[in-house]
PDB file of C-alpha atoms in Angstrom:
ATOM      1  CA  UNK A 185       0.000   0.000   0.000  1.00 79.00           C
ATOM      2  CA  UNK A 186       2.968   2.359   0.667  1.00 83.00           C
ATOM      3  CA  UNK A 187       4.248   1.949  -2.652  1.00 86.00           C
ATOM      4  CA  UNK A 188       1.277   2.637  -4.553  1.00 90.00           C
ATOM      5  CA  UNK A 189       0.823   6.363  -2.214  1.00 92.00           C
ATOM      6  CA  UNK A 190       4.484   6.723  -2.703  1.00 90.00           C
ATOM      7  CA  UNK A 191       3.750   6.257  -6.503  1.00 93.00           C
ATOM      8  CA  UNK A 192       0.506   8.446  -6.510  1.00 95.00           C
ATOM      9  CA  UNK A 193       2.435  11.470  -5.036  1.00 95.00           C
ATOM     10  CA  UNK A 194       4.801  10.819  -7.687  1.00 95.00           C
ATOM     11  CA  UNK A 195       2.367  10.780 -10.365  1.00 95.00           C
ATOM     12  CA  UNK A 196       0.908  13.532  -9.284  1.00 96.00           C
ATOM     13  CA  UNK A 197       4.210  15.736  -8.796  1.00 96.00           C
ATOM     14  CA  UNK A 198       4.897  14.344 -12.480  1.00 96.00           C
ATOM     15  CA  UNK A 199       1.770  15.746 -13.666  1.00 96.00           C
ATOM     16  CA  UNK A 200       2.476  19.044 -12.149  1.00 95.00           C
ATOM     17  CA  UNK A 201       5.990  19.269 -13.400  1.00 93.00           C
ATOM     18  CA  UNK A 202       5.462  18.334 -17.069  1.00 94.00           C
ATOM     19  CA  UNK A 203       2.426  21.340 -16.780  1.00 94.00           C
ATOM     20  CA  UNK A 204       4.516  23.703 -15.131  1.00 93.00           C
ATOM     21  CA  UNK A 205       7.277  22.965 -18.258  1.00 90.00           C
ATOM     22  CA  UNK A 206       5.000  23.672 -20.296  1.00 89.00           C
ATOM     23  CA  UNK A 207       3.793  27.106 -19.281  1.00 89.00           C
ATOM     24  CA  UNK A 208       7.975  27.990 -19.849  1.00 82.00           C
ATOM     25  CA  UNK A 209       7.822  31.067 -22.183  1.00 81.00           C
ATOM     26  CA  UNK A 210      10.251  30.974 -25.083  1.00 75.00           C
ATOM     27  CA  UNK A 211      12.779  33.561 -25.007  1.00 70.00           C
ATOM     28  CA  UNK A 212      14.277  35.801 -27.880  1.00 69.00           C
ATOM     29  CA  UNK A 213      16.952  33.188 -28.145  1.00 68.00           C
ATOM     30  CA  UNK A 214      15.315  29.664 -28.794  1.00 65.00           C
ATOM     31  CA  UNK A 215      17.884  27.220 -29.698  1.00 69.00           C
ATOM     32  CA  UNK A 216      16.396  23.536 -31.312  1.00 69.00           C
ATOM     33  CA  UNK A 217      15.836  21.548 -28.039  1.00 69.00           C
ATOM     34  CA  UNK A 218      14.306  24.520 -26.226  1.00 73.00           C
ATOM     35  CA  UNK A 219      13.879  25.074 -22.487  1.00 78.00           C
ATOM     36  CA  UNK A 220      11.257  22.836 -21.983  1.00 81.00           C
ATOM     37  CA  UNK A 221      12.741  19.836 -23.256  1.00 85.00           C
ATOM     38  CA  UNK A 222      15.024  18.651 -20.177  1.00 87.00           C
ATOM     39  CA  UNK A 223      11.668  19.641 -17.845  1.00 90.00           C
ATOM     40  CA  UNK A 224       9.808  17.335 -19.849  1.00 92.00           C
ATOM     41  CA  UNK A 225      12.057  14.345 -19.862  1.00 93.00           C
ATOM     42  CA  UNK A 226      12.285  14.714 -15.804  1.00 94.00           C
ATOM     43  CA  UNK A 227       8.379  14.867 -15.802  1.00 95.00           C
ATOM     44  CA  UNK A 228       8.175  11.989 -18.023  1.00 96.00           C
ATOM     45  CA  UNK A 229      10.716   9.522 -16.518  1.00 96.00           C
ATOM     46  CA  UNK A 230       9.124  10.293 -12.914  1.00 96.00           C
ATOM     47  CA  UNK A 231       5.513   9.930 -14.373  1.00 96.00           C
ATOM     48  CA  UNK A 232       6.810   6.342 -15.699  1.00 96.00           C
ATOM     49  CA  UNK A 233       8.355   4.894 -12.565  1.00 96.00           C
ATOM     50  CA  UNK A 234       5.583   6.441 -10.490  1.00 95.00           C
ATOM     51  CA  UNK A 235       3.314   4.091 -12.672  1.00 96.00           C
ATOM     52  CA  UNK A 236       5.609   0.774 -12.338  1.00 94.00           C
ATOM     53  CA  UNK A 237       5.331   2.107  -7.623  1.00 92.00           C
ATOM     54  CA  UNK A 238       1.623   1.895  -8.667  1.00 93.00           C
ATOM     55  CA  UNK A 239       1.140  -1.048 -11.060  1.00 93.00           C
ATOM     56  CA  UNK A 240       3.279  -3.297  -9.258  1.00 90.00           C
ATOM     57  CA  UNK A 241       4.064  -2.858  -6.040  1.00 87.00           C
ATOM     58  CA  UNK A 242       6.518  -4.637  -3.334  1.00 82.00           C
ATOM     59  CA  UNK A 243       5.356  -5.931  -0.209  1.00 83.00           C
ATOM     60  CA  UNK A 244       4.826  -4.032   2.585  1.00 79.00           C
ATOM     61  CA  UNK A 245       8.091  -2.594   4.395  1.00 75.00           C
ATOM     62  CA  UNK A 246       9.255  -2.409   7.842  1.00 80.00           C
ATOM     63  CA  UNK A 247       9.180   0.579   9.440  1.00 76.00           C
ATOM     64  CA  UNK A 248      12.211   1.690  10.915  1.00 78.00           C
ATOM     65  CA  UNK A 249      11.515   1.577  15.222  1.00 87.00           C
ATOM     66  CA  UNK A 250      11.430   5.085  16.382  1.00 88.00           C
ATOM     67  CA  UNK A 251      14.860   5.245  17.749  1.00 89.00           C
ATOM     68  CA  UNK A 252      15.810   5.022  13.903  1.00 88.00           C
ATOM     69  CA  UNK A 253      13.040   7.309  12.765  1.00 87.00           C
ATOM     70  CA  UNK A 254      14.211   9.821  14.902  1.00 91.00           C
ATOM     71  CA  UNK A 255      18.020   9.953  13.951  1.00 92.00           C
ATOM     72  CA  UNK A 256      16.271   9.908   9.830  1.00 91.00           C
ATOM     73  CA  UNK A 257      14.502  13.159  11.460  1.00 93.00           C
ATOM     74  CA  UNK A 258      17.543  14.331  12.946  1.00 94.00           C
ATOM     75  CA  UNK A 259      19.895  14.374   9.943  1.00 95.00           C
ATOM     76  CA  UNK A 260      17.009  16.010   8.199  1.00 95.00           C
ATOM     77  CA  UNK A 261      16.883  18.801  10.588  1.00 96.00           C
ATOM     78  CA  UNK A 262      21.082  18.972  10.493  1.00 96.00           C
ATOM     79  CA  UNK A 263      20.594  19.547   6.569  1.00 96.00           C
ATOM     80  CA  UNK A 264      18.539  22.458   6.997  1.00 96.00           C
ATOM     81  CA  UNK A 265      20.629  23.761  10.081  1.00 96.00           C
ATOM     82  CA  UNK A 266      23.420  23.689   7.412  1.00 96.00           C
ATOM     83  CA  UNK A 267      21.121  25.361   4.690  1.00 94.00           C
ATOM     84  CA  UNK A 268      20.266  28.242   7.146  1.00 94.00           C
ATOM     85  CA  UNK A 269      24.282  28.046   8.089  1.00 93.00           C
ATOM     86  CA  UNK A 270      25.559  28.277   5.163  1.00 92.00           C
ATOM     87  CA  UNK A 271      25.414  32.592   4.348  1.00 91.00           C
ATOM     88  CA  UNK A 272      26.867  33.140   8.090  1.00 91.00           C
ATOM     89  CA  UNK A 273      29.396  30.526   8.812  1.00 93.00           C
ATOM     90  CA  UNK A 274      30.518  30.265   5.001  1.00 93.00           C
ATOM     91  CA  UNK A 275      30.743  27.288   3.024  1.00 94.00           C
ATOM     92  CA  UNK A 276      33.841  25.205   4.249  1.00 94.00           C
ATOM     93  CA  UNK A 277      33.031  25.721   8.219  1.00 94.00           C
ATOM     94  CA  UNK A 278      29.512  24.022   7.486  1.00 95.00           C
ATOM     95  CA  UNK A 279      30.118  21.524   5.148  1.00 96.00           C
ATOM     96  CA  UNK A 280      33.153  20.247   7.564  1.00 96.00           C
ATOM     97  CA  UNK A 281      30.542  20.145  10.107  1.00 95.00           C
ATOM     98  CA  UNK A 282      27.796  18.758   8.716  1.00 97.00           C
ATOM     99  CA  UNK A 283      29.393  16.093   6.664  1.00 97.00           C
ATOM    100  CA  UNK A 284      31.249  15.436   9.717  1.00 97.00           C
ATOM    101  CA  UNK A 285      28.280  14.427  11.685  1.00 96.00           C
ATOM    102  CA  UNK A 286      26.265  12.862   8.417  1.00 96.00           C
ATOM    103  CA  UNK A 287      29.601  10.205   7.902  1.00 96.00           C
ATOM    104  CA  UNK A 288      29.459   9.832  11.727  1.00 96.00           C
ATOM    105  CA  UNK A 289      25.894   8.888  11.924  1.00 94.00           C
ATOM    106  CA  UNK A 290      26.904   6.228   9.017  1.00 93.00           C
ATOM    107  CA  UNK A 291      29.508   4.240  11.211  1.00 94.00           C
ATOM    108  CA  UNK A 292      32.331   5.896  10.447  1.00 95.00           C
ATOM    109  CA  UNK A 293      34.835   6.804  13.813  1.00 96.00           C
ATOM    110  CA  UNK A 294      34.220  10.236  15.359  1.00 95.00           C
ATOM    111  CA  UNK A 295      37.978  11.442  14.170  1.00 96.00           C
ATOM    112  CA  UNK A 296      37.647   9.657  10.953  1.00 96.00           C
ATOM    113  CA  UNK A 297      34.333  11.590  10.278  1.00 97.00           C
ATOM    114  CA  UNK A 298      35.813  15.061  11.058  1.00 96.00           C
ATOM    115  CA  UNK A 299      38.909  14.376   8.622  1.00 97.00           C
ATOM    116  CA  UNK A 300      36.415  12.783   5.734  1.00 97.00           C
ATOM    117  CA  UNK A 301      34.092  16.465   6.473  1.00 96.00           C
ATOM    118  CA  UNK A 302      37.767  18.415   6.460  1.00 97.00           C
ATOM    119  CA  UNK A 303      38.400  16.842   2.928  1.00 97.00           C
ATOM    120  CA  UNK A 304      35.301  16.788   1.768  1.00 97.00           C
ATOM    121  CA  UNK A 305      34.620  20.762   2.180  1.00 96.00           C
ATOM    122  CA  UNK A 306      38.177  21.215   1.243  1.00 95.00           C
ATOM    123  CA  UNK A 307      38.279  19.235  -1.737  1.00 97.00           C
ATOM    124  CA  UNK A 308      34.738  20.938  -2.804  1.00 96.00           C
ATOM    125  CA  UNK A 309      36.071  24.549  -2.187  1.00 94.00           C
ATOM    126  CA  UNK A 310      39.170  24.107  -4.811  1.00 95.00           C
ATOM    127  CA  UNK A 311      37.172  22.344  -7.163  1.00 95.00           C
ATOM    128  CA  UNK A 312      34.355  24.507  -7.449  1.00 92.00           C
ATOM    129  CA  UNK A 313      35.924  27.559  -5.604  1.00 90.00           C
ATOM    130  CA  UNK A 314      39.318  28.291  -7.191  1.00 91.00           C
ATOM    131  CA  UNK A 315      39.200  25.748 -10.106  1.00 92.00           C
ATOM    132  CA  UNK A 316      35.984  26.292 -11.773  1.00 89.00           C
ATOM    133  CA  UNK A 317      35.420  29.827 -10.166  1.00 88.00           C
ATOM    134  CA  UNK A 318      31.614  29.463  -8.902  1.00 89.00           C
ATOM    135  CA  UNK A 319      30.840  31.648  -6.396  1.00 88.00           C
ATOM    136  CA  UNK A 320      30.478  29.932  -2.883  1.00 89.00           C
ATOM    137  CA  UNK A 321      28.995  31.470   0.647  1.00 88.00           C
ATOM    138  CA  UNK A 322      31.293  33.343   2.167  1.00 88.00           C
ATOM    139  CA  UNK A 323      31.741  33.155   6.352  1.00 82.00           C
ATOM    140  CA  UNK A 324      33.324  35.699   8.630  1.00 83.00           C
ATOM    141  CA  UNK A 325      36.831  34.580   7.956  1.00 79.00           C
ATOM    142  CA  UNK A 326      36.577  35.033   3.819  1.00 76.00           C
ATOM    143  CA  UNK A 327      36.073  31.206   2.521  1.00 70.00           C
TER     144      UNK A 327
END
């Protein structure tokens, strides 16, 4: 039964999507695809999958016991801690942090988890930062 609401929704947010593409205006420079061709393919591929949730389903899954629910819950609320982070700290400080507790929360060693969120936002920053030059939030000590 879970599948089949889970597949609903999805049908529904298909249905949405591929009507909200299609309401794109065209602007003074139109090249052959268009810009509602990559909206359309998303809306299509999650309409079809949604379908196969709906038309044949899997049996009905275990819930996770509450003590697992609310650590799901709790990473959830650390990703939008680090969304609303993000403009003050800057981007390195929270991404160290919050991939730091994410990897932690997967198994991986406290110390282990705080040098896999050092290289992670590190490794990020100079790829997108200094190699590719995108613009990244900036915290109170410039990076």
């Amino acid at each position: 039964m879970s599948d089949r609401i889970f597949g609903g929704f999805g049908l529904a947010l298909a249905i949405f999507y591929i009507w909200a593409a299609s309401i794109i205006k065209d602007s003074f420079m139109v090249d052959v695809v268009g810009p509602r061709a990559f909206p359309y393919i998303v809306g299509t591929i999650l309409g079809l999958t949604s379908i196969y949730f709906i038309i044949r389903p899997d049996d009905e899954p275990e819930w996770p016991i509450f003590r697992d629910f609310a650590e799901i819950l709790f990473a959830a609320a650390v990703m939008f801690v680090y969304a609303w982070a993000l403009p003050e700290v800057g981007f390195v400080i929270s991404t160290i942090f919050a991939t730091a507790y994410l990897t932690w929360r997967l198994g991986t060693a406290p110390l282990w988890s705080l040098v896999i969120g050092l290289a992670t936002s590190v490794g990020i920053y100079v790829t997108f930062h200094l190699l590719l030059g995108l613009s990244l939030a900036k915290g109170p000590l410039g990076f």
